[in-house]
């Protein structure tokens, strides 16, 4: 089973490249969502997506990036797939809310305490038991002096105004949209998926059983199947 997860994490586009261009947008600095041929896109890259042939797949804060790029930046997408996105307030786990209030205290934690916090935090986003070797790509960027400071800094910079500014415009989404949500998401409850689906005209919601916030880790085959079905329908 681990090989299936690795294949999805590092090269899902072997299945998606048949659908013109598919872009995967994730939060800056995040790892392990999509990579290589799936063309992971930062906010700067997303701003350059001006053609309708680009299908966008966005997870977590990548969802906020994609929605803002589409609705505030005026960029058209061929399709939009939102996977457990940060899109509707309120959002943020109790840990995130606490860190936002005490960034300085956390950034100065002893290294050994920080090394225990980060894996526990990431494991809260996955329903299954995640082996250390699979967890490592998520944890490694946030370790060491630079990584630790960056980890707490990026949490402190999470501001709900970025979603509050765009949420009233979701009724203006102008491309076929799919919302995928892990049924057991402990970071952003699955009820948000229904709210988002109802806010976006014609959007389809698919709740993925036995999956947490990192649904691509818990149920990679379900995510790929949903994407293939959605993109195939939009080609016809």
PDB file of C-alpha atoms in Angstrom:
ATOM      1  CA  UNK A   1       0.000   0.000   0.000  1.00  0.00           C
ATOM      2  CA  UNK A   2       2.847   2.384   0.765  1.00  0.00           C
ATOM      3  CA  UNK A   3       4.015   2.230  -2.845  1.00  0.00           C
ATOM      4  CA  UNK A   4       0.597   3.414  -3.982  1.00  0.00           C
ATOM      5  CA  UNK A   5       0.821   6.428  -1.708  1.00  0.00           C
ATOM      6  CA  UNK A   6       4.325   7.252  -2.926  1.00  0.00           C
ATOM      7  CA  UNK A   7       3.293   6.973  -6.565  1.00  0.00           C
ATOM      8  CA  UNK A   8       0.411   9.366  -6.035  1.00  0.00           C
ATOM      9  CA  UNK A   9       2.392  11.875  -4.013  1.00  0.00           C
ATOM     10  CA  UNK A  10       5.291  12.136  -6.414  1.00  0.00           C
ATOM     11  CA  UNK A  11       3.745  11.628  -9.834  1.00  0.00           C
ATOM     12  CA  UNK A  12      -0.060  11.649 -10.061  1.00  0.00           C
ATOM     13  CA  UNK A  13       0.130  13.274 -13.456  1.00  0.00           C
ATOM     14  CA  UNK A  14       1.004  10.017 -15.186  1.00  0.00           C
ATOM     15  CA  UNK A  15      -2.771   9.558 -15.090  1.00  0.00           C
ATOM     16  CA  UNK A  16      -3.715  13.203 -15.606  1.00  0.00           C
ATOM     17  CA  UNK A  17      -1.458  14.302 -18.457  1.00  0.00           C
ATOM     18  CA  UNK A  18      -4.008  13.087 -20.997  1.00  0.00           C
ATOM     19  CA  UNK A  19      -6.200  16.069 -20.025  1.00  0.00           C
ATOM     20  CA  UNK A  20      -4.361  18.982 -21.659  1.00  0.00           C
ATOM     21  CA  UNK A  21      -2.758  20.975 -18.828  1.00  0.00           C
ATOM     22  CA  UNK A  22      -3.414  20.228 -15.168  1.00  0.00           C
ATOM     23  CA  UNK A  23      -1.947  22.526 -12.556  1.00  0.00           C
ATOM     24  CA  UNK A  24      -1.699  21.642  -8.859  1.00  0.00           C
ATOM     25  CA  UNK A  25      -1.696  24.604  -6.509  1.00  0.00           C
ATOM     26  CA  UNK A  26      -0.685  24.264  -2.898  1.00  0.00           C
ATOM     27  CA  UNK A  27       0.253  26.625  -0.122  1.00  0.00           C
ATOM     28  CA  UNK A  28       3.742  28.075  -0.531  1.00  0.00           C
ATOM     29  CA  UNK A  29       6.291  25.948   1.264  1.00  0.00           C
ATOM     30  CA  UNK A  30       3.964  22.963   1.684  1.00  0.00           C
ATOM     31  CA  UNK A  31       5.300  19.618   0.549  1.00  0.00           C
ATOM     32  CA  UNK A  32       3.885  16.296  -0.487  1.00  0.00           C
ATOM     33  CA  UNK A  33       0.732  17.360  -2.308  1.00  0.00           C
ATOM     34  CA  UNK A  34       1.617  17.106  -5.993  1.00  0.00           C
ATOM     35  CA  UNK A  35       4.943  17.311  -7.753  1.00  0.00           C
ATOM     36  CA  UNK A  36       6.942  17.033 -10.973  1.00  0.00           C
ATOM     37  CA  UNK A  37       4.752  16.636 -14.067  1.00  0.00           C
ATOM     38  CA  UNK A  38       1.615  17.805 -12.280  1.00  0.00           C
ATOM     39  CA  UNK A  39       3.175  21.300 -12.368  1.00  0.00           C
ATOM     40  CA  UNK A  40       2.872  22.472  -8.742  1.00  0.00           C
ATOM     41  CA  UNK A  41       2.068  26.172  -8.878  1.00  0.00           C
ATOM     42  CA  UNK A  42       2.724  28.950  -6.405  1.00  0.00           C
ATOM     43  CA  UNK A  43       0.635  32.112  -6.184  1.00  0.00           C
ATOM     44  CA  UNK A  44       3.020  33.780  -8.633  1.00  0.00           C
ATOM     45  CA  UNK A  45       2.579  30.956 -11.138  1.00  0.00           C
ATOM     46  CA  UNK A  46      -1.178  30.954 -10.658  1.00  0.00           C
ATOM     47  CA  UNK A  47      -1.336  34.620 -11.567  1.00  0.00           C
ATOM     48  CA  UNK A  48       0.051  33.734 -14.975  1.00  0.00           C
ATOM     49  CA  UNK A  49      -2.681  31.181 -15.725  1.00  0.00           C
ATOM     50  CA  UNK A  50      -4.674  33.203 -18.180  1.00  0.00           C
ATOM     51  CA  UNK A  51      -5.941  30.517 -20.531  1.00  0.00           C
ATOM     52  CA  UNK A  52      -9.015  28.333 -20.181  1.00  0.00           C
ATOM     53  CA  UNK A  53      -7.108  25.177 -21.133  1.00  0.00           C
ATOM     54  CA  UNK A  54      -5.574  25.007 -17.659  1.00  0.00           C
ATOM     55  CA  UNK A  55      -7.324  22.686 -15.251  1.00  0.00           C
ATOM     56  CA  UNK A  56      -6.496  23.597 -11.661  1.00  0.00           C
ATOM     57  CA  UNK A  57      -6.274  21.158  -8.737  1.00  0.00           C
ATOM     58  CA  UNK A  58      -5.837  22.923  -5.400  1.00  0.00           C
ATOM     59  CA  UNK A  59      -5.512  21.654  -1.826  1.00  0.00           C
ATOM     60  CA  UNK A  60      -5.695  23.462   1.538  1.00  0.00           C
ATOM     61  CA  UNK A  61      -4.419  27.063   1.152  1.00  0.00           C
ATOM     62  CA  UNK A  62      -3.908  26.297  -2.505  1.00  0.00           C
ATOM     63  CA  UNK A  63      -7.711  26.400  -2.682  1.00  0.00           C
ATOM     64  CA  UNK A  64      -7.771  29.957  -1.349  1.00  0.00           C
ATOM     65  CA  UNK A  65      -5.047  30.867  -3.850  1.00  0.00           C
ATOM     66  CA  UNK A  66      -6.969  29.389  -6.770  1.00  0.00           C
ATOM     67  CA  UNK A  67     -10.264  31.019  -5.790  1.00  0.00           C
ATOM     68  CA  UNK A  68      -8.657  34.426  -5.293  1.00  0.00           C
ATOM     69  CA  UNK A  69      -6.783  34.116  -8.599  1.00  0.00           C
ATOM     70  CA  UNK A  70     -10.001  33.204 -10.408  1.00  0.00           C
ATOM     71  CA  UNK A  71     -12.401  35.654  -8.759  1.00  0.00           C
ATOM     72  CA  UNK A  72     -10.210  38.592  -7.747  1.00  0.00           C
ATOM     73  CA  UNK A  73      -7.462  38.193 -10.331  1.00  0.00           C
ATOM     74  CA  UNK A  74      -9.851  37.537 -13.215  1.00  0.00           C
ATOM     75  CA  UNK A  75      -8.073  34.395 -14.456  1.00  0.00           C
ATOM     76  CA  UNK A  76     -10.152  31.767 -16.231  1.00  0.00           C
ATOM     77  CA  UNK A  77      -9.618  28.053 -15.635  1.00  0.00           C
ATOM     78  CA  UNK A  78     -10.846  25.160 -17.740  1.00  0.00           C
ATOM     79  CA  UNK A  79     -11.843  23.293 -14.572  1.00  0.00           C
ATOM     80  CA  UNK A  80     -11.331  23.761 -10.845  1.00  0.00           C
ATOM     81  CA  UNK A  81     -10.901  20.948  -8.331  1.00  0.00           C
ATOM     82  CA  UNK A  82     -10.768  21.969  -4.677  1.00  0.00           C
ATOM     83  CA  UNK A  83      -9.501  19.357  -2.208  1.00  0.00           C
ATOM     84  CA  UNK A  84     -10.225  20.151   1.462  1.00  0.00           C
ATOM     85  CA  UNK A  85      -9.605  23.837   0.707  1.00  0.00           C
ATOM     86  CA  UNK A  86      -9.258  26.749   3.067  1.00  0.00           C
ATOM     87  CA  UNK A  87     -12.240  28.644   1.706  1.00  0.00           C
ATOM     88  CA  UNK A  88     -14.868  29.454   4.343  1.00  0.00           C
ATOM     89  CA  UNK A  89     -14.497  30.992   7.792  1.00  0.00           C
ATOM     90  CA  UNK A  90     -13.972  30.017  10.475  1.00  0.00           C
ATOM     91  CA  UNK A  91     -10.995  27.776   9.781  1.00  0.00           C
ATOM     92  CA  UNK A  92      -7.901  26.735  11.671  1.00  0.00           C
ATOM     93  CA  UNK A  93      -7.377  24.042  14.282  1.00  0.00           C
ATOM     94  CA  UNK A  94      -7.136  24.899  18.002  1.00  0.00           C
ATOM     95  CA  UNK A  95      -3.347  24.502  17.658  1.00  0.00           C
ATOM     96  CA  UNK A  96      -3.230  26.990  14.777  1.00  0.00           C
ATOM     97  CA  UNK A  97      -5.344  29.514  16.665  1.00  0.00           C
ATOM     98  CA  UNK A  98      -3.087  29.201  19.719  1.00  0.00           C
ATOM     99  CA  UNK A  99       0.131  29.610  17.737  1.00  0.00           C
ATOM    100  CA  UNK A 100      -1.246  32.700  16.004  1.00  0.00           C
ATOM    101  CA  UNK A 101      -1.528  34.342  19.409  1.00  0.00           C
ATOM    102  CA  UNK A 102       1.894  33.223  20.687  1.00  0.00           C
ATOM    103  CA  UNK A 103       4.214  32.981  17.658  1.00  0.00           C
ATOM    104  CA  UNK A 104       7.301  34.292  19.478  1.00  0.00           C
ATOM    105  CA  UNK A 105       7.006  31.749  22.276  1.00  0.00           C
ATOM    106  CA  UNK A 106       6.706  28.846  19.846  1.00  0.00           C
ATOM    107  CA  UNK A 107       9.483  29.960  17.490  1.00  0.00           C
ATOM    108  CA  UNK A 108      11.852  29.904  20.467  1.00  0.00           C
ATOM    109  CA  UNK A 109      10.950  26.388  21.658  1.00  0.00           C
ATOM    110  CA  UNK A 110      13.818  23.980  22.345  1.00  0.00           C
ATOM    111  CA  UNK A 111      14.548  21.953  19.247  1.00  0.00           C
ATOM    112  CA  UNK A 112      13.588  18.597  20.780  1.00  0.00           C
ATOM    113  CA  UNK A 113      10.122  19.872  21.714  1.00  0.00           C
ATOM    114  CA  UNK A 114       9.550  21.321  18.253  1.00  0.00           C
ATOM    115  CA  UNK A 115      10.609  18.010  16.699  1.00  0.00           C
ATOM    116  CA  UNK A 116       7.830  16.324  18.665  1.00  0.00           C
ATOM    117  CA  UNK A 117       5.200  18.945  17.844  1.00  0.00           C
ATOM    118  CA  UNK A 118       5.493  18.963  14.051  1.00  0.00           C
ATOM    119  CA  UNK A 119       4.927  15.219  13.453  1.00  0.00           C
ATOM    120  CA  UNK A 120       2.008  15.238  15.899  1.00  0.00           C
ATOM    121  CA  UNK A 121       0.515  18.215  14.071  1.00  0.00           C
ATOM    122  CA  UNK A 122       0.829  16.605  10.640  1.00  0.00           C
ATOM    123  CA  UNK A 123      -0.488  13.257  11.849  1.00  0.00           C
ATOM    124  CA  UNK A 124      -3.645  15.085  12.914  1.00  0.00           C
ATOM    125  CA  UNK A 125      -4.365  15.615   9.216  1.00  0.00           C
ATOM    126  CA  UNK A 126      -4.250  11.903   8.355  1.00  0.00           C
ATOM    127  CA  UNK A 127      -6.763   9.269   9.398  1.00  0.00           C
ATOM    128  CA  UNK A 128      -4.563   6.232   8.867  1.00  0.00           C
ATOM    129  CA  UNK A 129      -1.420   5.460  10.835  1.00  0.00           C
ATOM    130  CA  UNK A 130       1.323   7.138   8.836  1.00  0.00           C
ATOM    131  CA  UNK A 131       4.799   5.545   8.985  1.00  0.00           C
ATOM    132  CA  UNK A 132       7.713   7.833   9.808  1.00  0.00           C
ATOM    133  CA  UNK A 133       9.229   7.452   6.343  1.00  0.00           C
ATOM    134  CA  UNK A 134       6.042   8.739   4.704  1.00  0.00           C
ATOM    135  CA  UNK A 135       5.698  11.526   7.246  1.00  0.00           C
ATOM    136  CA  UNK A 136       9.263  12.718   6.722  1.00  0.00           C
ATOM    137  CA  UNK A 137       8.692  14.822   3.547  1.00  0.00           C
ATOM    138  CA  UNK A 138       6.005  16.794   5.391  1.00  0.00           C
ATOM    139  CA  UNK A 139       8.106  17.327   8.504  1.00  0.00           C
ATOM    140  CA  UNK A 140      11.632  17.868   7.174  1.00  0.00           C
ATOM    141  CA  UNK A 141      11.163  21.420   5.754  1.00  0.00           C
ATOM    142  CA  UNK A 142      10.041  22.693   9.165  1.00  0.00           C
ATOM    143  CA  UNK A 143      13.006  21.439  11.203  1.00  0.00           C
ATOM    144  CA  UNK A 144      16.240  23.222  12.097  1.00  0.00           C
ATOM    145  CA  UNK A 145      16.619  26.879  13.046  1.00  0.00           C
ATOM    146  CA  UNK A 146      15.269  28.242   9.760  1.00  0.00           C
ATOM    147  CA  UNK A 147      12.510  25.651   9.378  1.00  0.00           C
ATOM    148  CA  UNK A 148      11.235  26.063  12.933  1.00  0.00           C
ATOM    149  CA  UNK A 149      10.945  29.831  12.636  1.00  0.00           C
ATOM    150  CA  UNK A 150       9.252  29.477   9.244  1.00  0.00           C
ATOM    151  CA  UNK A 151       6.774  26.904  10.579  1.00  0.00           C
ATOM    152  CA  UNK A 152       5.397  29.212  13.265  1.00  0.00           C
ATOM    153  CA  UNK A 153       5.708  32.316  11.120  1.00  0.00           C
ATOM    154  CA  UNK A 154       3.535  30.866   8.344  1.00  0.00           C
ATOM    155  CA  UNK A 155       0.901  29.887  10.919  1.00  0.00           C
ATOM    156  CA  UNK A 156       0.959  33.388  12.410  1.00  0.00           C
ATOM    157  CA  UNK A 157       0.420  34.813   8.923  1.00  0.00           C
ATOM    158  CA  UNK A 158      -2.738  32.785   8.346  1.00  0.00           C
ATOM    159  CA  UNK A 159      -5.382  35.505   8.142  1.00  0.00           C
ATOM    160  CA  UNK A 160      -9.077  34.848   7.588  1.00  0.00           C
ATOM    161  CA  UNK A 161      -9.433  38.093   5.684  1.00  0.00           C
ATOM    162  CA  UNK A 162      -7.927  36.329   2.656  1.00  0.00           C
ATOM    163  CA  UNK A 163     -10.919  34.011   2.499  1.00  0.00           C
ATOM    164  CA  UNK A 164     -13.453  36.537   3.809  1.00  0.00           C
ATOM    165  CA  UNK A 165     -12.576  38.874   0.917  1.00  0.00           C
ATOM    166  CA  UNK A 166     -13.378  36.295  -1.736  1.00  0.00           C
ATOM    167  CA  UNK A 167     -16.115  34.157  -0.131  1.00  0.00           C
ATOM    168  CA  UNK A 168     -18.973  36.504  -1.156  1.00  0.00           C
ATOM    169  CA  UNK A 169     -17.918  35.977  -4.789  1.00  0.00           C
ATOM    170  CA  UNK A 170     -18.137  32.178  -4.904  1.00  0.00           C
ATOM    171  CA  UNK A 171     -21.437  32.433  -6.760  1.00  0.00           C
ATOM    172  CA  UNK A 172     -19.420  33.932  -9.640  1.00  0.00           C
ATOM    173  CA  UNK A 173     -17.161  30.939 -10.233  1.00  0.00           C
ATOM    174  CA  UNK A 174     -17.327  30.457 -13.983  1.00  0.00           C
ATOM    175  CA  UNK A 175     -15.859  27.023 -14.637  1.00  0.00           C
ATOM    176  CA  UNK A 176     -16.897  23.432 -13.885  1.00  0.00           C
ATOM    177  CA  UNK A 177     -15.942  22.722 -10.286  1.00  0.00           C
ATOM    178  CA  UNK A 178     -15.384  19.640  -8.164  1.00  0.00           C
ATOM    179  CA  UNK A 179     -15.107  19.755  -4.360  1.00  0.00           C
ATOM    180  CA  UNK A 180     -13.397  16.769  -2.729  1.00  0.00           C
ATOM    181  CA  UNK A 181     -13.414  16.452   1.052  1.00  0.00           C
ATOM    182  CA  UNK A 182     -12.088  13.895   3.490  1.00  0.00           C
ATOM    183  CA  UNK A 183     -14.975  12.601   5.590  1.00  0.00           C
ATOM    184  CA  UNK A 184     -12.819  12.583   8.727  1.00  0.00           C
ATOM    185  CA  UNK A 185     -11.001  15.899   8.199  1.00  0.00           C
ATOM    186  CA  UNK A 186     -10.056  17.098  11.685  1.00  0.00           C
ATOM    187  CA  UNK A 187      -8.631  20.417  10.489  1.00  0.00           C
ATOM    188  CA  UNK A 188     -11.602  21.632   8.442  1.00  0.00           C
ATOM    189  CA  UNK A 189     -14.854  19.693   8.974  1.00  0.00           C
ATOM    190  CA  UNK A 190     -16.513  18.028   6.004  1.00  0.00           C
ATOM    191  CA  UNK A 191     -19.598  20.194   6.568  1.00  0.00           C
ATOM    192  CA  UNK A 192     -17.582  23.035   5.019  1.00  0.00           C
ATOM    193  CA  UNK A 193     -17.484  21.024   1.816  1.00  0.00           C
ATOM    194  CA  UNK A 194     -21.260  21.057   1.547  1.00  0.00           C
ATOM    195  CA  UNK A 195     -21.338  24.797   2.248  1.00  0.00           C
ATOM    196  CA  UNK A 196     -18.764  25.407  -0.467  1.00  0.00           C
ATOM    197  CA  UNK A 197     -20.520  23.181  -2.977  1.00  0.00           C
ATOM    198  CA  UNK A 198     -23.761  25.070  -2.380  1.00  0.00           C
ATOM    199  CA  UNK A 199     -21.970  28.404  -2.830  1.00  0.00           C
ATOM    200  CA  UNK A 200     -20.391  27.523  -6.200  1.00  0.00           C
ATOM    201  CA  UNK A 201     -22.871  27.247  -9.097  1.00  0.00           C
ATOM    202  CA  UNK A 202     -23.094  23.730 -10.487  1.00  0.00           C
ATOM    203  CA  UNK A 203     -20.299  22.394  -8.293  1.00  0.00           C
ATOM    204  CA  UNK A 204     -20.133  18.693  -7.476  1.00  0.00           C
ATOM    205  CA  UNK A 205     -19.248  17.507  -3.979  1.00  0.00           C
ATOM    206  CA  UNK A 206     -17.606  14.164  -3.349  1.00  0.00           C
ATOM    207  CA  UNK A 207     -16.911  13.177   0.258  1.00  0.00           C
ATOM    208  CA  UNK A 208     -14.120  10.619   0.537  1.00  0.00           C
ATOM    209  CA  UNK A 209     -14.735   7.987   3.244  1.00  0.00           C
ATOM    210  CA  UNK A 210     -12.043   7.111   5.771  1.00  0.00           C
ATOM    211  CA  UNK A 211      -9.918  10.113   4.835  1.00  0.00           C
ATOM    212  CA  UNK A 212      -8.650  13.115   6.756  1.00  0.00           C
ATOM    213  CA  UNK A 213      -7.456  16.547   5.648  1.00  0.00           C
ATOM    214  CA  UNK A 214      -4.595  15.022   3.678  1.00  0.00           C
ATOM    215  CA  UNK A 215      -7.062  13.003   1.663  1.00  0.00           C
ATOM    216  CA  UNK A 216      -4.378  12.342  -0.953  1.00  0.00           C
ATOM    217  CA  UNK A 217      -2.503  10.396   1.732  1.00  0.00           C
ATOM    218  CA  UNK A 218      -5.471   8.467   3.087  1.00  0.00           C
ATOM    219  CA  UNK A 219      -7.214   7.670  -0.184  1.00  0.00           C
ATOM    220  CA  UNK A 220      -5.002   8.407  -3.202  1.00  0.00           C
ATOM    221  CA  UNK A 221      -6.871   5.997  -5.452  1.00  0.00           C
ATOM    222  CA  UNK A 222     -10.185   7.700  -4.633  1.00  0.00           C
ATOM    223  CA  UNK A 223      -8.736  11.128  -5.444  1.00  0.00           C
ATOM    224  CA  UNK A 224      -7.296   9.992  -8.757  1.00  0.00           C
ATOM    225  CA  UNK A 225     -10.540   8.225  -9.691  1.00  0.00           C
ATOM    226  CA  UNK A 226     -12.576  11.333  -8.874  1.00  0.00           C
ATOM    227  CA  UNK A 227     -10.249  13.533 -10.929  1.00  0.00           C
ATOM    228  CA  UNK A 228     -10.260  11.192 -13.901  1.00  0.00           C
ATOM    229  CA  UNK A 229     -14.041  10.975 -13.859  1.00  0.00           C
ATOM    230  CA  UNK A 230     -14.485  14.721 -13.496  1.00  0.00           C
ATOM    231  CA  UNK A 231     -11.964  15.670 -16.188  1.00  0.00           C
ATOM    232  CA  UNK A 232     -13.268  12.999 -18.560  1.00  0.00           C
ATOM    233  CA  UNK A 233     -16.805  14.350 -18.259  1.00  0.00           C
ATOM    234  CA  UNK A 234     -15.593  17.883 -18.939  1.00  0.00           C
ATOM    235  CA  UNK A 235     -13.868  16.808 -22.141  1.00  0.00           C
ATOM    236  CA  UNK A 236     -17.065  15.440 -23.653  1.00  0.00           C
TER     237      UNK A 236
END
